Amino acid sequence: MPELPEVETVRRDLARHLVGARITGAEVWRERSIRQQPGGRAEFLAEVSGQTIAAVSRRGKFLWLDFGNGTALQAHLGMSGQLLVRAAPVEHPHLRVRLWVTGAPDDTTALDFVDQRTFGHLLAVELVETETGMVPASLSHIAPDALDLLLAAGTPARQAAVAAIGRRGTAIKALLLQQGLVSGIGNIYADEALWRARINPQAPASTLTEAQIEEALTAAATVMGESLAAGGTSFDELYVDALGRSGAFQHHLSVYGRAGEPCPRCGTPIAKVTLQGRGTHFCPACQVLPAAAAPTV
């Protein structure tokens, strides 16, 4: 599933190609891709047609086209969703929704939602005011993400996140994946961040110091920033940016997907365990689990 760097890469592309454009119409080929729209196809078409895209925003793994009038088109990419800007229509076997646009900054005439597995969706929504700005009502519970300035060291939001994590006896990796605490971190970047912070992913958060939790959040922000600079992580053709290009950060991963390979730091073979149903990679020598810290998941 695309994580924060991948979604942010797509958001930046869409902002460059769509801000200022007007949606002249839409076509829906797969009802499942708008399954959360209460009024179905008719409501979806009515809500998006004629709207002007004022901005493209993101929180965690969700992004939305802000229409500047209190409404927006929210997108969740799921496992295989892609938002692709087109200068001309392109046939695709997994094309689910197409938005026709005019007045784009360049030659863009359409935005295609392509989704092989159909776990993603589009939804026309109202925006609500939160402490961090206007967001879709359905996302108001999502916490600020690891790249959000509100999580900068020393701020109340950062301190609150550290305290909320530290109070729990759940494995630290599982908490990093909970979008109500810190959003945008997924399986790949949780493994990479904890390796950088030298923290065992199975360690109960309550056994860690505030400094260790701070280090984990800092490492998450750092690794996701590096991934963003590389266009995200692409293991297959399911994740591409809005222009159809793959990311390159998969070539720079230290532990994720490298079970049995030597740790880049100490040479010990990388281990893989299953934690809450997620494959979890770590170095057993660099990320030692204290004997007294039996993980609770």
PDB file of C-alpha atoms in Angstrom:
ATOM      1  CA  MET A   1       0.000   0.000   0.000  1.00  0.00           C
ATOM      2  CA  PRO A   2       1.378   3.456  -0.845  1.00  0.00           C
ATOM      3  CA  GLU A   3       2.623   5.216   2.275  1.00  0.00           C
ATOM      4  CA  LEU A   4       3.198   8.891   3.017  1.00  0.00           C
ATOM      5  CA  PRO A   5       6.113   9.485   0.583  1.00  0.00           C
ATOM      6  CA  GLU A   6       4.283   7.836  -2.290  1.00  0.00           C
ATOM      7  CA  VAL A   7       1.036   9.728  -1.656  1.00  0.00           C
ATOM      8  CA  GLU A   8       2.903  13.010  -1.197  1.00  0.00           C
ATOM      9  CA  THR A   9       4.735  12.420  -4.484  1.00  0.00           C
ATOM     10  CA  VAL A  10       1.383  11.998  -6.231  1.00  0.00           C
ATOM     11  CA  ARG A  11      -0.043  15.055  -4.447  1.00  0.00           C
ATOM     12  CA  ARG A  12       2.804  17.273  -5.664  1.00  0.00           C
ATOM     13  CA  ASP A  13       2.366  16.049  -9.229  1.00  0.00           C
ATOM     14  CA  LEU A  14      -1.378  16.689  -9.135  1.00  0.00           C
ATOM     15  CA  ALA A  15      -0.861  20.175  -7.712  1.00  0.00           C
ATOM     16  CA  ARG A  16       1.499  21.059 -10.553  1.00  0.00           C
ATOM     17  CA  HIS A  17      -0.835  19.768 -13.248  1.00  0.00           C
ATOM     18  CA  LEU A  18      -4.334  20.442 -11.921  1.00  0.00           C
ATOM     19  CA  VAL A  19      -4.545  23.510  -9.671  1.00  0.00           C
ATOM     20  CA  GLY A  20      -6.709  26.037 -11.463  1.00  0.00           C
ATOM     21  CA  ALA A  21      -8.331  23.449 -13.727  1.00  0.00           C
ATOM     22  CA  ARG A  22     -12.096  23.016 -13.896  1.00  0.00           C
ATOM     23  CA  ILE A  23     -13.749  19.585 -13.904  1.00  0.00           C
ATOM     24  CA  THR A  24     -16.132  19.537 -16.855  1.00  0.00           C
ATOM     25  CA  GLY A  25     -17.458  16.037 -16.323  1.00  0.00           C
ATOM     26  CA  ALA A  26     -16.732  12.541 -15.069  1.00  0.00           C
ATOM     27  CA  GLU A  27     -17.194   8.928 -16.104  1.00  0.00           C
ATOM     28  CA  VAL A  28     -17.465   5.988 -13.704  1.00  0.00           C
ATOM     29  CA  TRP A  29     -16.684   2.525 -15.035  1.00  0.00           C
ATOM     30  CA  ARG A  30     -16.625   0.699 -11.691  1.00  0.00           C
ATOM     31  CA  GLU A  31     -19.183   1.522  -8.998  1.00  0.00           C
ATOM     32  CA  ARG A  32     -16.973  -0.090  -6.359  1.00  0.00           C
ATOM     33  CA  SER A  33     -14.482   2.756  -6.785  1.00  0.00           C
ATOM     34  CA  ILE A  34     -17.081   5.244  -5.478  1.00  0.00           C
ATOM     35  CA  ARG A  35     -18.688   2.794  -3.051  1.00  0.00           C
ATOM     36  CA  GLN A  36     -18.562   5.212  -0.107  1.00  0.00           C
ATOM     37  CA  GLN A  37     -20.574   7.885  -1.937  1.00  0.00           C
ATOM     38  CA  PRO A  38     -23.984   7.829  -0.199  1.00  0.00           C
ATOM     39  CA  GLY A  39     -25.917   8.744  -3.326  1.00  0.00           C
ATOM     40  CA  GLY A  40     -23.895   6.567  -5.675  1.00  0.00           C
ATOM     41  CA  ARG A  41     -22.952   7.472  -9.236  1.00  0.00           C
ATOM     42  CA  ALA A  42     -25.516  10.265  -9.692  1.00  0.00           C
ATOM     43  CA  GLU A  43     -24.428  12.076  -6.541  1.00  0.00           C
ATOM     44  CA  PHE A  44     -20.734  11.653  -7.339  1.00  0.00           C
ATOM     45  CA  LEU A  45     -21.119  13.107 -10.833  1.00  0.00           C
ATOM     46  CA  ALA A  46     -23.224  16.002  -9.563  1.00  0.00           C
ATOM     47  CA  GLU A  47     -20.777  16.845  -6.757  1.00  0.00           C
ATOM     48  CA  VAL A  48     -17.599  16.941  -8.875  1.00  0.00           C
ATOM     49  CA  SER A  49     -18.822  18.306 -12.228  1.00  0.00           C
ATOM     50  CA  GLY A  50     -18.230  22.018 -12.648  1.00  0.00           C
ATOM     51  CA  GLN A  51     -15.843  22.282  -9.695  1.00  0.00           C
ATOM     52  CA  THR A  52     -12.539  24.162  -9.904  1.00  0.00           C
ATOM     53  CA  ILE A  53      -9.485  22.602  -8.261  1.00  0.00           C
ATOM     54  CA  ALA A  54      -8.102  25.229  -5.872  1.00  0.00           C
ATOM     55  CA  ALA A  55      -5.490  23.043  -4.155  1.00  0.00           C
ATOM     56  CA  VAL A  56      -4.365  19.452  -3.669  1.00  0.00           C
ATOM     57  CA  SER A  57      -3.891  18.487  -0.012  1.00  0.00           C
ATOM     58  CA  ARG A  58      -2.908  15.443   2.016  1.00  0.00           C
ATOM     59  CA  ARG A  59      -3.114  13.985   5.500  1.00  0.00           C
ATOM     60  CA  GLY A  60      -1.362  10.698   6.155  1.00  0.00           C
ATOM     61  CA  LYS A  61      -2.088   8.317   3.269  1.00  0.00           C
ATOM     62  CA  PHE A  62      -5.133  10.250   2.042  1.00  0.00           C
ATOM     63  CA  LEU A  63      -5.195  13.129  -0.419  1.00  0.00           C
ATOM     64  CA  TRP A  64      -7.947  15.356  -1.752  1.00  0.00           C
ATOM     65  CA  LEU A  65      -8.664  17.872  -4.482  1.00  0.00           C
ATOM     66  CA  ASP A  66      -9.851  20.976  -2.616  1.00  0.00           C
ATOM     67  CA  PHE A  67     -12.519  22.867  -4.537  1.00  0.00           C
ATOM     68  CA  GLY A  68     -12.114  26.013  -2.419  1.00  0.00           C
ATOM     69  CA  ASN A  69     -15.784  26.137  -1.429  1.00  0.00           C
ATOM     70  CA  GLY A  70     -15.857  23.793   1.560  1.00  0.00           C
ATOM     71  CA  THR A  71     -16.037  20.636  -0.530  1.00  0.00           C
ATOM     72  CA  ALA A  72     -13.424  18.304  -2.013  1.00  0.00           C
ATOM     73  CA  LEU A  73     -12.791  15.056  -3.840  1.00  0.00           C
ATOM     74  CA  GLN A  74     -11.057  12.656  -1.448  1.00  0.00           C
ATOM     75  CA  ALA A  75      -8.897   9.823  -2.756  1.00  0.00           C
ATOM     76  CA  HIS A  76      -7.545   6.747  -1.022  1.00  0.00           C
ATOM     77  CA  LEU A  77      -5.219   4.695  -3.211  1.00  0.00           C
ATOM     78  CA  GLY A  78      -5.610   1.430  -1.316  1.00  0.00           C
ATOM     79  CA  MET A  79      -3.255  -1.328  -2.475  1.00  0.00           C
ATOM     80  CA  SER A  80      -3.012  -0.472  -6.155  1.00  0.00           C
ATOM     81  CA  GLY A  81      -4.765   2.825  -6.852  1.00  0.00           C
ATOM     82  CA  GLN A  82      -3.143   5.317  -9.221  1.00  0.00           C
ATOM     83  CA  LEU A  83      -4.118   8.900 -10.072  1.00  0.00           C
ATOM     84  CA  LEU A  84      -2.730   9.664 -13.524  1.00  0.00           C
ATOM     85  CA  VAL A  85      -2.837  12.991 -15.372  1.00  0.00           C
ATOM     86  CA  ARG A  86      -3.429  12.645 -19.103  1.00  0.00           C
ATOM     87  CA  ALA A  87      -2.904  14.979 -22.041  1.00  0.00           C
ATOM     88  CA  ALA A  88      -5.170  12.692 -24.061  1.00  0.00           C
ATOM     89  CA  PRO A  89      -7.385   9.703 -23.179  1.00  0.00           C
ATOM     90  CA  VAL A  90      -5.488   6.449 -22.630  1.00  0.00           C
ATOM     91  CA  GLU A  91      -7.190   3.068 -22.590  1.00  0.00           C
ATOM     92  CA  HIS A  92      -6.352   0.968 -19.534  1.00  0.00           C
ATOM     93  CA  PRO A  93      -7.848  -2.359 -18.384  1.00  0.00           C
ATOM     94  CA  HIS A  94      -8.106  -1.119 -14.791  1.00  0.00           C
ATOM     95  CA  LEU A  95      -9.466   2.378 -15.448  1.00  0.00           C
ATOM     96  CA  ARG A  96     -12.245   2.952 -12.887  1.00  0.00           C
ATOM     97  CA  VAL A  97     -13.038   6.684 -12.949  1.00  0.00           C
ATOM     98  CA  ARG A  98     -12.085   9.518 -15.307  1.00  0.00           C
ATOM     99  CA  LEU A  99     -12.427  13.239 -14.615  1.00  0.00           C
ATOM    100  CA  TRP A 100     -12.383  15.535 -17.635  1.00  0.00           C
ATOM    101  CA  VAL A 101     -10.725  18.911 -16.993  1.00  0.00           C
ATOM    102  CA  THR A 102     -10.165  22.191 -18.803  1.00  0.00           C
ATOM    103  CA  GLY A 103      -7.950  25.161 -18.027  1.00  0.00           C
ATOM    104  CA  ALA A 104      -5.103  23.119 -16.521  1.00  0.00           C
ATOM    105  CA  PRO A 105      -1.667  24.794 -16.235  1.00  0.00           C
ATOM    106  CA  ASP A 106      -0.382  22.583 -19.056  1.00  0.00           C
ATOM    107  CA  ASP A 107      -1.922  20.249 -21.629  1.00  0.00           C
ATOM    108  CA  THR A 108      -3.708  18.012 -19.089  1.00  0.00           C
ATOM    109  CA  THR A 109      -7.254  17.140 -20.173  1.00  0.00           C
ATOM    110  CA  ALA A 110      -8.105  14.255 -17.849  1.00  0.00           C
ATOM    111  CA  LEU A 111      -7.371  12.692 -14.467  1.00  0.00           C
ATOM    112  CA  ASP A 112      -7.693   8.902 -14.427  1.00  0.00           C
ATOM    113  CA  PHE A 113      -8.220   6.742 -11.355  1.00  0.00           C
ATOM    114  CA  VAL A 114      -6.722   3.344 -12.165  1.00  0.00           C
ATOM    115  CA  ASP A 115      -7.029   0.577  -9.589  1.00  0.00           C
ATOM    116  CA  GLN A 116      -6.254  -3.068 -10.310  1.00  0.00           C
ATOM    117  CA  ARG A 117      -7.403  -4.506  -6.973  1.00  0.00           C
ATOM    118  CA  THR A 118     -10.201  -1.951  -6.381  1.00  0.00           C
ATOM    119  CA  PHE A 119      -9.385  -1.477  -2.696  1.00  0.00           C
ATOM    120  CA  GLY A 120      -9.041   2.279  -3.228  1.00  0.00           C
ATOM    121  CA  HIS A 121     -11.894   4.747  -3.653  1.00  0.00           C
ATOM    122  CA  LEU A 122     -12.922   8.296  -4.529  1.00  0.00           C
ATOM    123  CA  LEU A 123     -15.451  10.249  -2.469  1.00  0.00           C
ATOM    124  CA  ALA A 124     -16.953  13.740  -2.844  1.00  0.00           C
ATOM    125  CA  VAL A 125     -17.032  15.192   0.678  1.00  0.00           C
ATOM    126  CA  GLU A 126     -17.465  18.291   2.781  1.00  0.00           C
ATOM    127  CA  LEU A 127     -14.475  19.805   4.562  1.00  0.00           C
ATOM    128  CA  VAL A 128     -14.388  20.581   8.282  1.00  0.00           C
ATOM    129  CA  GLU A 129     -12.137  22.857  10.310  1.00  0.00           C
ATOM    130  CA  THR A 130      -9.485  21.220  12.529  1.00  0.00           C
ATOM    131  CA  GLU A 131      -6.472  22.496  14.453  1.00  0.00           C
ATOM    132  CA  THR A 132      -4.318  21.812  11.410  1.00  0.00           C
ATOM    133  CA  GLY A 133      -6.640  23.267   8.787  1.00  0.00           C
ATOM    134  CA  MET A 134      -9.570  22.173   6.637  1.00  0.00           C
ATOM    135  CA  VAL A 135      -9.803  18.416   6.032  1.00  0.00           C
ATOM    136  CA  PRO A 136     -12.492  16.027   4.783  1.00  0.00           C
ATOM    137  CA  ALA A 137     -14.927  15.216   7.571  1.00  0.00           C
ATOM    138  CA  SER A 138     -14.110  11.516   7.256  1.00  0.00           C
ATOM    139  CA  LEU A 139     -10.435  12.254   8.020  1.00  0.00           C
ATOM    140  CA  SER A 140     -10.834  14.565  11.007  1.00  0.00           C
ATOM    141  CA  HIS A 141      -9.715  11.763  13.350  1.00  0.00           C
ATOM    142  CA  ILE A 142      -6.447  11.188  11.460  1.00  0.00           C
ATOM    143  CA  ALA A 143      -3.434  12.496  13.376  1.00  0.00           C
ATOM    144  CA  PRO A 144      -0.805  14.858  11.937  1.00  0.00           C
ATOM    145  CA  ASP A 145       1.869  12.909  10.088  1.00  0.00           C
ATOM    146  CA  ALA A 146       5.582  12.527  10.649  1.00  0.00           C
ATOM    147  CA  LEU A 147       6.427  15.235   8.108  1.00  0.00           C
ATOM    148  CA  ASP A 148       3.958  17.734   9.556  1.00  0.00           C
ATOM    149  CA  LEU A 149       5.582  20.803  11.080  1.00  0.00           C
ATOM    150  CA  LEU A 150       3.355  20.334  14.134  1.00  0.00           C
ATOM    151  CA  LEU A 151       5.432  17.263  14.965  1.00  0.00           C
ATOM    152  CA  ALA A 152       8.672  19.267  15.065  1.00  0.00           C
ATOM    153  CA  ALA A 153      10.657  18.597  18.243  1.00  0.00           C
ATOM    154  CA  GLY A 154       9.448  20.524  21.266  1.00  0.00           C
ATOM    155  CA  THR A 155       5.988  21.441  19.992  1.00  0.00           C
ATOM    156  CA  PRO A 156       2.847  20.488  21.944  1.00  0.00           C
ATOM    157  CA  ALA A 157       1.744  18.139  19.146  1.00  0.00           C
ATOM    158  CA  ARG A 158       5.073  16.311  19.195  1.00  0.00           C
ATOM    159  CA  GLN A 159       5.038  16.044  22.988  1.00  0.00           C
ATOM    160  CA  ALA A 160       1.460  14.753  22.914  1.00  0.00           C
ATOM    161  CA  ALA A 161       2.359  12.096  20.333  1.00  0.00           C
ATOM    162  CA  VAL A 162       5.358  10.928  22.346  1.00  0.00           C
ATOM    163  CA  ALA A 163       3.311  10.762  25.549  1.00  0.00           C
ATOM    164  CA  ALA A 164       0.429   8.894  23.886  1.00  0.00           C
ATOM    165  CA  ILE A 165       2.786   6.303  22.442  1.00  0.00           C
ATOM    166  CA  GLY A 166       4.761   5.891  25.665  1.00  0.00           C
ATOM    167  CA  ARG A 167       1.687   5.147  27.760  1.00  0.00           C
ATOM    168  CA  ARG A 168       0.908   1.952  25.865  1.00  0.00           C
ATOM    169  CA  GLY A 169       2.197  -1.559  26.363  1.00  0.00           C
ATOM    170  CA  THR A 170       1.728  -2.409  22.694  1.00  0.00           C
ATOM    171  CA  ALA A 171       4.710  -3.139  20.445  1.00  0.00           C
ATOM    172  CA  ILE A 172       6.242   0.119  19.239  1.00  0.00           C
ATOM    173  CA  LYS A 173       5.929  -0.817  15.568  1.00  0.00           C
ATOM    174  CA  ALA A 174       2.200  -1.494  15.914  1.00  0.00           C
ATOM    175  CA  LEU A 175       1.753   1.960  17.444  1.00  0.00           C
ATOM    176  CA  LEU A 176       3.659   3.680  14.651  1.00  0.00           C
ATOM    177  CA  LEU A 177       1.136   2.137  12.253  1.00  0.00           C
ATOM    178  CA  GLN A 178      -1.891   3.487  14.168  1.00  0.00           C
ATOM    179  CA  GLN A 179      -3.064   6.471  12.131  1.00  0.00           C
ATOM    180  CA  GLY A 180      -4.771   8.069  15.126  1.00  0.00           C
ATOM    181  CA  LEU A 181      -1.400   8.591  16.828  1.00  0.00           C
ATOM    182  CA  VAL A 182       0.923   9.546  13.981  1.00  0.00           C
ATOM    183  CA  SER A 183      -0.370   9.204  10.434  1.00  0.00           C
ATOM    184  CA  GLY A 184       1.310   8.245   7.196  1.00  0.00           C
ATOM    185  CA  ILE A 185       3.788   5.672   8.512  1.00  0.00           C
ATOM    186  CA  GLY A 186       3.256   2.231   7.018  1.00  0.00           C
ATOM    187  CA  ASN A 187       5.024  -1.104   7.145  1.00  0.00           C
ATOM    188  CA  ILE A 188       8.069  -0.169   5.080  1.00  0.00           C
ATOM    189  CA  TYR A 189       8.968   3.050   6.841  1.00  0.00           C
ATOM    190  CA  ALA A 190       8.205   1.746  10.340  1.00  0.00           C
ATOM    191  CA  ASP A 191      10.794  -1.014   9.828  1.00  0.00           C
ATOM    192  CA  GLU A 192      13.319   1.414   8.377  1.00  0.00           C
ATOM    193  CA  ALA A 193      12.793   4.031  11.108  1.00  0.00           C
ATOM    194  CA  LEU A 194      13.133   1.556  13.970  1.00  0.00           C
ATOM    195  CA  TRP A 195      16.319   0.138  12.444  1.00  0.00           C
ATOM    196  CA  ARG A 196      17.787   3.634  12.284  1.00  0.00           C
ATOM    197  CA  ALA A 197      16.724   4.298  15.869  1.00  0.00           C
ATOM    198  CA  ARG A 198      18.143   0.905  17.014  1.00  0.00           C
ATOM    199  CA  ILE A 199      14.795  -0.053  18.564  1.00  0.00           C
ATOM    200  CA  ASN A 200      13.386  -3.570  18.367  1.00  0.00           C
ATOM    201  CA  PRO A 201       9.960  -3.371  16.672  1.00  0.00           C
ATOM    202  CA  GLN A 202       8.504  -5.838  19.207  1.00  0.00           C
ATOM    203  CA  ALA A 203       9.481  -3.721  22.237  1.00  0.00           C
ATOM    204  CA  PRO A 204       6.436  -2.531  24.216  1.00  0.00           C
ATOM    205  CA  ALA A 205       6.345   1.247  23.906  1.00  0.00           C
ATOM    206  CA  SER A 206       5.933   1.635  27.655  1.00  0.00           C
ATOM    207  CA  THR A 207       9.411   0.131  28.136  1.00  0.00           C
ATOM    208  CA  LEU A 208      11.037   2.805  25.982  1.00  0.00           C
ATOM    209  CA  THR A 209      12.290   6.180  27.143  1.00  0.00           C
ATOM    210  CA  GLU A 210      10.883   9.434  25.794  1.00  0.00           C
ATOM    211  CA  ALA A 211      14.201   9.958  24.053  1.00  0.00           C
ATOM    212  CA  GLN A 212      13.859   6.632  22.240  1.00  0.00           C
ATOM    213  CA  ILE A 213      10.328   7.420  21.094  1.00  0.00           C
ATOM    214  CA  GLU A 214      11.510  10.856  19.933  1.00  0.00           C
ATOM    215  CA  GLU A 215      14.295   9.150  18.009  1.00  0.00           C
ATOM    216  CA  ALA A 216      11.834   6.771  16.347  1.00  0.00           C
ATOM    217  CA  LEU A 217       9.639   9.684  15.183  1.00  0.00           C
ATOM    218  CA  THR A 218      12.673  11.626  13.978  1.00  0.00           C
ATOM    219  CA  ALA A 219      13.939   8.589  12.087  1.00  0.00           C
ATOM    220  CA  ALA A 220      10.532   8.090  10.485  1.00  0.00           C
ATOM    221  CA  ALA A 221      10.465  11.687   9.292  1.00  0.00           C
ATOM    222  CA  THR A 222      14.030  11.408   8.001  1.00  0.00           C
ATOM    223  CA  VAL A 223      13.586   8.175   6.074  1.00  0.00           C
ATOM    224  CA  MET A 224      10.297   9.307   4.562  1.00  0.00           C
ATOM    225  CA  GLY A 225      11.905  12.574   3.514  1.00  0.00           C
ATOM    226  CA  GLU A 226      14.653  10.630   1.758  1.00  0.00           C
ATOM    227  CA  SER A 227      12.069   8.416   0.072  1.00  0.00           C
ATOM    228  CA  LEU A 228      10.105  11.440  -1.055  1.00  0.00           C
ATOM    229  CA  ALA A 229      13.239  12.846  -2.692  1.00  0.00           C
ATOM    230  CA  ALA A 230      13.577   9.536  -4.584  1.00  0.00           C
ATOM    231  CA  GLY A 231       9.947   9.513  -5.736  1.00  0.00           C
ATOM    232  CA  GLY A 232       8.843   6.883  -3.218  1.00  0.00           C
ATOM    233  CA  THR A 233       9.257   3.115  -3.086  1.00  0.00           C
ATOM    234  CA  SER A 234       8.143   0.913  -6.005  1.00  0.00           C
ATOM    235  CA  PHE A 235       8.384  -2.868  -5.678  1.00  0.00           C
ATOM    236  CA  ASP A 236       6.148  -3.441  -8.702  1.00  0.00           C
ATOM    237  CA  GLU A 237       4.100  -1.535 -11.246  1.00  0.00           C
ATOM    238  CA  LEU A 238       1.245  -0.920  -8.795  1.00  0.00           C
ATOM    239  CA  TYR A 239       2.798   2.267  -7.402  1.00  0.00           C
ATOM    240  CA  VAL A 240       3.693   5.026  -9.853  1.00  0.00           C
ATOM    241  CA  ASP A 241       3.496   8.804  -9.610  1.00  0.00           C
ATOM    242  CA  ALA A 242       0.864  10.876 -11.417  1.00  0.00           C
ATOM    243  CA  LEU A 243       2.932  10.743 -14.606  1.00  0.00           C
ATOM    244  CA  GLY A 244       3.294   6.955 -14.490  1.00  0.00           C
ATOM    245  CA  ARG A 245       6.894   6.918 -13.229  1.00  0.00           C
ATOM    246  CA  SER A 246       8.188   4.433 -10.640  1.00  0.00           C
ATOM    247  CA  GLY A 247       9.966   5.504  -7.467  1.00  0.00           C
ATOM    248  CA  ALA A 248      13.565   4.554  -6.654  1.00  0.00           C
ATOM    249  CA  PHE A 249      13.805   4.325  -2.869  1.00  0.00           C
ATOM    250  CA  GLN A 250      13.510   0.525  -2.921  1.00  0.00           C
ATOM    251  CA  HIS A 251      17.204   0.553  -3.852  1.00  0.00           C
ATOM    252  CA  HIS A 252      18.073   2.306  -0.574  1.00  0.00           C
ATOM    253  CA  LEU A 253      16.155   0.230   1.996  1.00  0.00           C
ATOM    254  CA  SER A 254      18.269  -1.060   4.884  1.00  0.00           C
ATOM    255  CA  VAL A 255      16.078  -3.836   6.330  1.00  0.00           C
ATOM    256  CA  TYR A 256      12.628  -4.010   4.740  1.00  0.00           C
ATOM    257  CA  GLY A 257      12.413  -6.951   2.349  1.00  0.00           C
ATOM    258  CA  ARG A 258      16.002  -7.982   3.111  1.00  0.00           C
ATOM    259  CA  ALA A 259      15.481 -10.987   5.414  1.00  0.00           C
ATOM    260  CA  GLY A 260      18.631 -13.099   5.561  1.00  0.00           C
ATOM    261  CA  GLU A 261      20.836 -10.403   4.040  1.00  0.00           C
ATOM    262  CA  PRO A 262      23.588  -8.748   6.123  1.00  0.00           C
ATOM    263  CA  CYS A 263      22.677  -5.715   8.204  1.00  0.00           C
ATOM    264  CA  PRO A 264      24.283  -2.650   6.574  1.00  0.00           C
ATOM    265  CA  ARG A 265      25.479  -1.552  10.015  1.00  0.00           C
ATOM    266  CA  CYS A 266      26.897  -4.703  11.623  1.00  0.00           C
ATOM    267  CA  GLY A 267      26.651  -7.545   9.103  1.00  0.00           C
ATOM    268  CA  THR A 268      24.245  -9.713  11.148  1.00  0.00           C
ATOM    269  CA  PRO A 269      21.584 -11.405   8.978  1.00  0.00           C
ATOM    270  CA  ILE A 270      18.340  -9.438   8.951  1.00  0.00           C
ATOM    271  CA  ALA A 271      15.507 -11.266  10.739  1.00  0.00           C
ATOM    272  CA  LYS A 272      11.844 -11.354   9.777  1.00  0.00           C
ATOM    273  CA  VAL A 273       8.917 -11.998  12.133  1.00  0.00           C
ATOM    274  CA  THR A 274       5.188 -11.484  11.878  1.00  0.00           C
ATOM    275  CA  LEU A 275       3.819  -8.732  14.106  1.00  0.00           C
ATOM    276  CA  GLN A 276       0.046  -8.190  14.108  1.00  0.00           C
ATOM    277  CA  GLY A 277      -0.108  -9.859  10.717  1.00  0.00           C
ATOM    278  CA  ARG A 278       2.622  -7.669   9.214  1.00  0.00           C
ATOM    279  CA  GLY A 279       5.969  -8.923   8.014  1.00  0.00           C
ATOM    280  CA  THR A 280       8.518  -7.131  10.193  1.00  0.00           C
ATOM    281  CA  HIS A 281      12.239  -6.824   9.456  1.00  0.00           C
ATOM    282  CA  PHE A 282      14.983  -5.909  11.929  1.00  0.00           C
ATOM    283  CA  CYS A 283      18.574  -6.617  12.932  1.00  0.00           C
ATOM    284  CA  PRO A 284      18.701  -8.888  16.025  1.00  0.00           C
ATOM    285  CA  ALA A 285      22.134  -7.506  16.945  1.00  0.00           C
ATOM    286  CA  CYS A 286      21.468  -3.766  16.454  1.00  0.00           C
ATOM    287  CA  GLN A 287      17.881  -3.839  17.704  1.00  0.00           C
ATOM    288  CA  VAL A 288      18.046  -5.957  20.840  1.00  0.00           C
ATOM    289  CA  LEU A 289      14.829  -6.754  22.666  1.00  0.00           C
ATOM    290  CA  PRO A 290      15.424  -6.584  26.450  1.00  0.00           C
ATOM    291  CA  ALA A 291      14.748  -9.943  28.096  1.00  0.00           C
ATOM    292  CA  ALA A 292      12.210  -8.397  30.477  1.00  0.00           C
ATOM    293  CA  ALA A 293      10.318  -6.648  27.680  1.00  0.00           C
ATOM    294  CA  ALA A 294       7.937  -9.354  26.482  1.00  0.00           C
ATOM    295  CA  PRO A 295       6.001  -7.762  23.604  1.00  0.00           C
ATOM    296  CA  THR A 296       2.257  -7.259  23.877  1.00  0.00           C
ATOM    297  CA  VAL A 297       0.531  -7.027  20.507  1.00  0.00           C
TER     298      VAL A 297
END
